[in-house]
PDB file of C-alpha atoms in Angstrom:
ATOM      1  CA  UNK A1154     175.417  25.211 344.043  1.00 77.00           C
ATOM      2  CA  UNK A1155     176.409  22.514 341.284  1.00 87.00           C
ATOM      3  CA  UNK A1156     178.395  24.532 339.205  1.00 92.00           C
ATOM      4  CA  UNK A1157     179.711  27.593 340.842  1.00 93.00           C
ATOM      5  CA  UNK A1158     181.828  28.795 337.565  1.00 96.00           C
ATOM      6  CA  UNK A1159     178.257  28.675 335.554  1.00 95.00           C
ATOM      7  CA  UNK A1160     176.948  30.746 338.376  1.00 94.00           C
ATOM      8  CA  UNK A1161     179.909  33.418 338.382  1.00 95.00           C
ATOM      9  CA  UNK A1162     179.479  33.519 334.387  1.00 96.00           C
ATOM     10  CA  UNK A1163     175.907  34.377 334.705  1.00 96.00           C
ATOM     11  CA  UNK A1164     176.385  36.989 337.346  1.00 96.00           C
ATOM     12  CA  UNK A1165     179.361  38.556 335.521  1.00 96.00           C
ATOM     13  CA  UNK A1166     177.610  38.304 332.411  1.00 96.00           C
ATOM     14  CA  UNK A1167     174.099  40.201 333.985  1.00 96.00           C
ATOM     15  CA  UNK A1168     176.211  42.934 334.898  1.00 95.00           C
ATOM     16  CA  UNK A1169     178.659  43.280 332.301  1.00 94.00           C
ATOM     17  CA  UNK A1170     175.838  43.361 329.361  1.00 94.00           C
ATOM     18  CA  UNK A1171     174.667  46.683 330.885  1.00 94.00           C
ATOM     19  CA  UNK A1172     178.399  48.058 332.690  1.00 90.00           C
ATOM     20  CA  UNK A1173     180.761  47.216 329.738  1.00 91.00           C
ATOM     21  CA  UNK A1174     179.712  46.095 326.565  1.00 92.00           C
ATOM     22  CA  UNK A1175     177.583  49.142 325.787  1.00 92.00           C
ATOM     23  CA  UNK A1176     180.569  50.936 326.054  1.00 89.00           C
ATOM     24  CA  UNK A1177     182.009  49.300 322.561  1.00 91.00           C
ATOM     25  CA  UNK A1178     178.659  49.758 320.727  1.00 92.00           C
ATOM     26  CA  UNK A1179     176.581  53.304 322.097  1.00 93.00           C
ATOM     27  CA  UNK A1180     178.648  56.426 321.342  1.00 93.00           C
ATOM     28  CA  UNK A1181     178.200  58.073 324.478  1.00 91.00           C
ATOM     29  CA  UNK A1182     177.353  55.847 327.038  1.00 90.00           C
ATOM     30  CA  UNK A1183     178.416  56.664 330.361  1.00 92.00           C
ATOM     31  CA  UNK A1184     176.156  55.270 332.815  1.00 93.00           C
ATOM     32  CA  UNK A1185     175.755  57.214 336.333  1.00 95.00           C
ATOM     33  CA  UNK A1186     176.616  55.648 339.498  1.00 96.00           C
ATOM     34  CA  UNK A1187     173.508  55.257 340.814  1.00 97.00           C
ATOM     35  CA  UNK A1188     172.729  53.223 337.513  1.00 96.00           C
ATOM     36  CA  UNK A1189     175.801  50.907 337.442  1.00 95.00           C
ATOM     37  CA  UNK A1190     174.378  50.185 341.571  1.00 97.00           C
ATOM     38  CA  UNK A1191     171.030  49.319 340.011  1.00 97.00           C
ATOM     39  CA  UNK A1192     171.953  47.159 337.418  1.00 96.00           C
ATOM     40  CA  UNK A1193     174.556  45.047 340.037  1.00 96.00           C
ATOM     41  CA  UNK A1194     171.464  45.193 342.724  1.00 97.00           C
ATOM     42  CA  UNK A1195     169.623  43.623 340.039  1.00 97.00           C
ATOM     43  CA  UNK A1196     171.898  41.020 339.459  1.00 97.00           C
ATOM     44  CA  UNK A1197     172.443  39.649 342.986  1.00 96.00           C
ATOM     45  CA  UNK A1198     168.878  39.840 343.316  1.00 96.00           C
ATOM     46  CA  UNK A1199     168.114  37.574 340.763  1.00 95.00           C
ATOM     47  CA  UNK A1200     171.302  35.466 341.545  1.00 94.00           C
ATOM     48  CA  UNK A1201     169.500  35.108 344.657  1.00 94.00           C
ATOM     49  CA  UNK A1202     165.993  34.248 343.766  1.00 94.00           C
ATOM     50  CA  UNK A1203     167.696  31.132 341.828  1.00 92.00           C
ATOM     51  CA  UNK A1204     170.208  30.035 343.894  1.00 90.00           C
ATOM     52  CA  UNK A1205     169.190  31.056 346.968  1.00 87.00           C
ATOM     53  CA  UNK A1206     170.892  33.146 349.762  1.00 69.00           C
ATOM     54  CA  UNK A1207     173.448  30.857 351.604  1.00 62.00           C
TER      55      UNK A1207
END
């Protein structure tokens, strides 16, 4: 990939907006396991649809 630090931002930032920064702003939020799993299976999945598993 061109710009591998882009690439780490977006992948850090696709998990991070549903692991971490809820957890300053929704009284409460404590995500399950099984969530937190989902939302980084998300992530490399779409990290992989646009740059491609190599």
């Amino acid at each position: 990939m061109a710009d591998p630090v882009a690439a780490t931002t977006q992948f850090m930032g696709m998990i991070s907006n549903f692991t971490f920064w809820p957890r300053l702003t929704v009284v409460g939020w404590n995500p399950t396991d099984a969530e937190t799993a989902h939302a980084v299976d998300d992530a490399v999945a779409t990290m992989i649809a646009r740059y491609g598993a190599r």
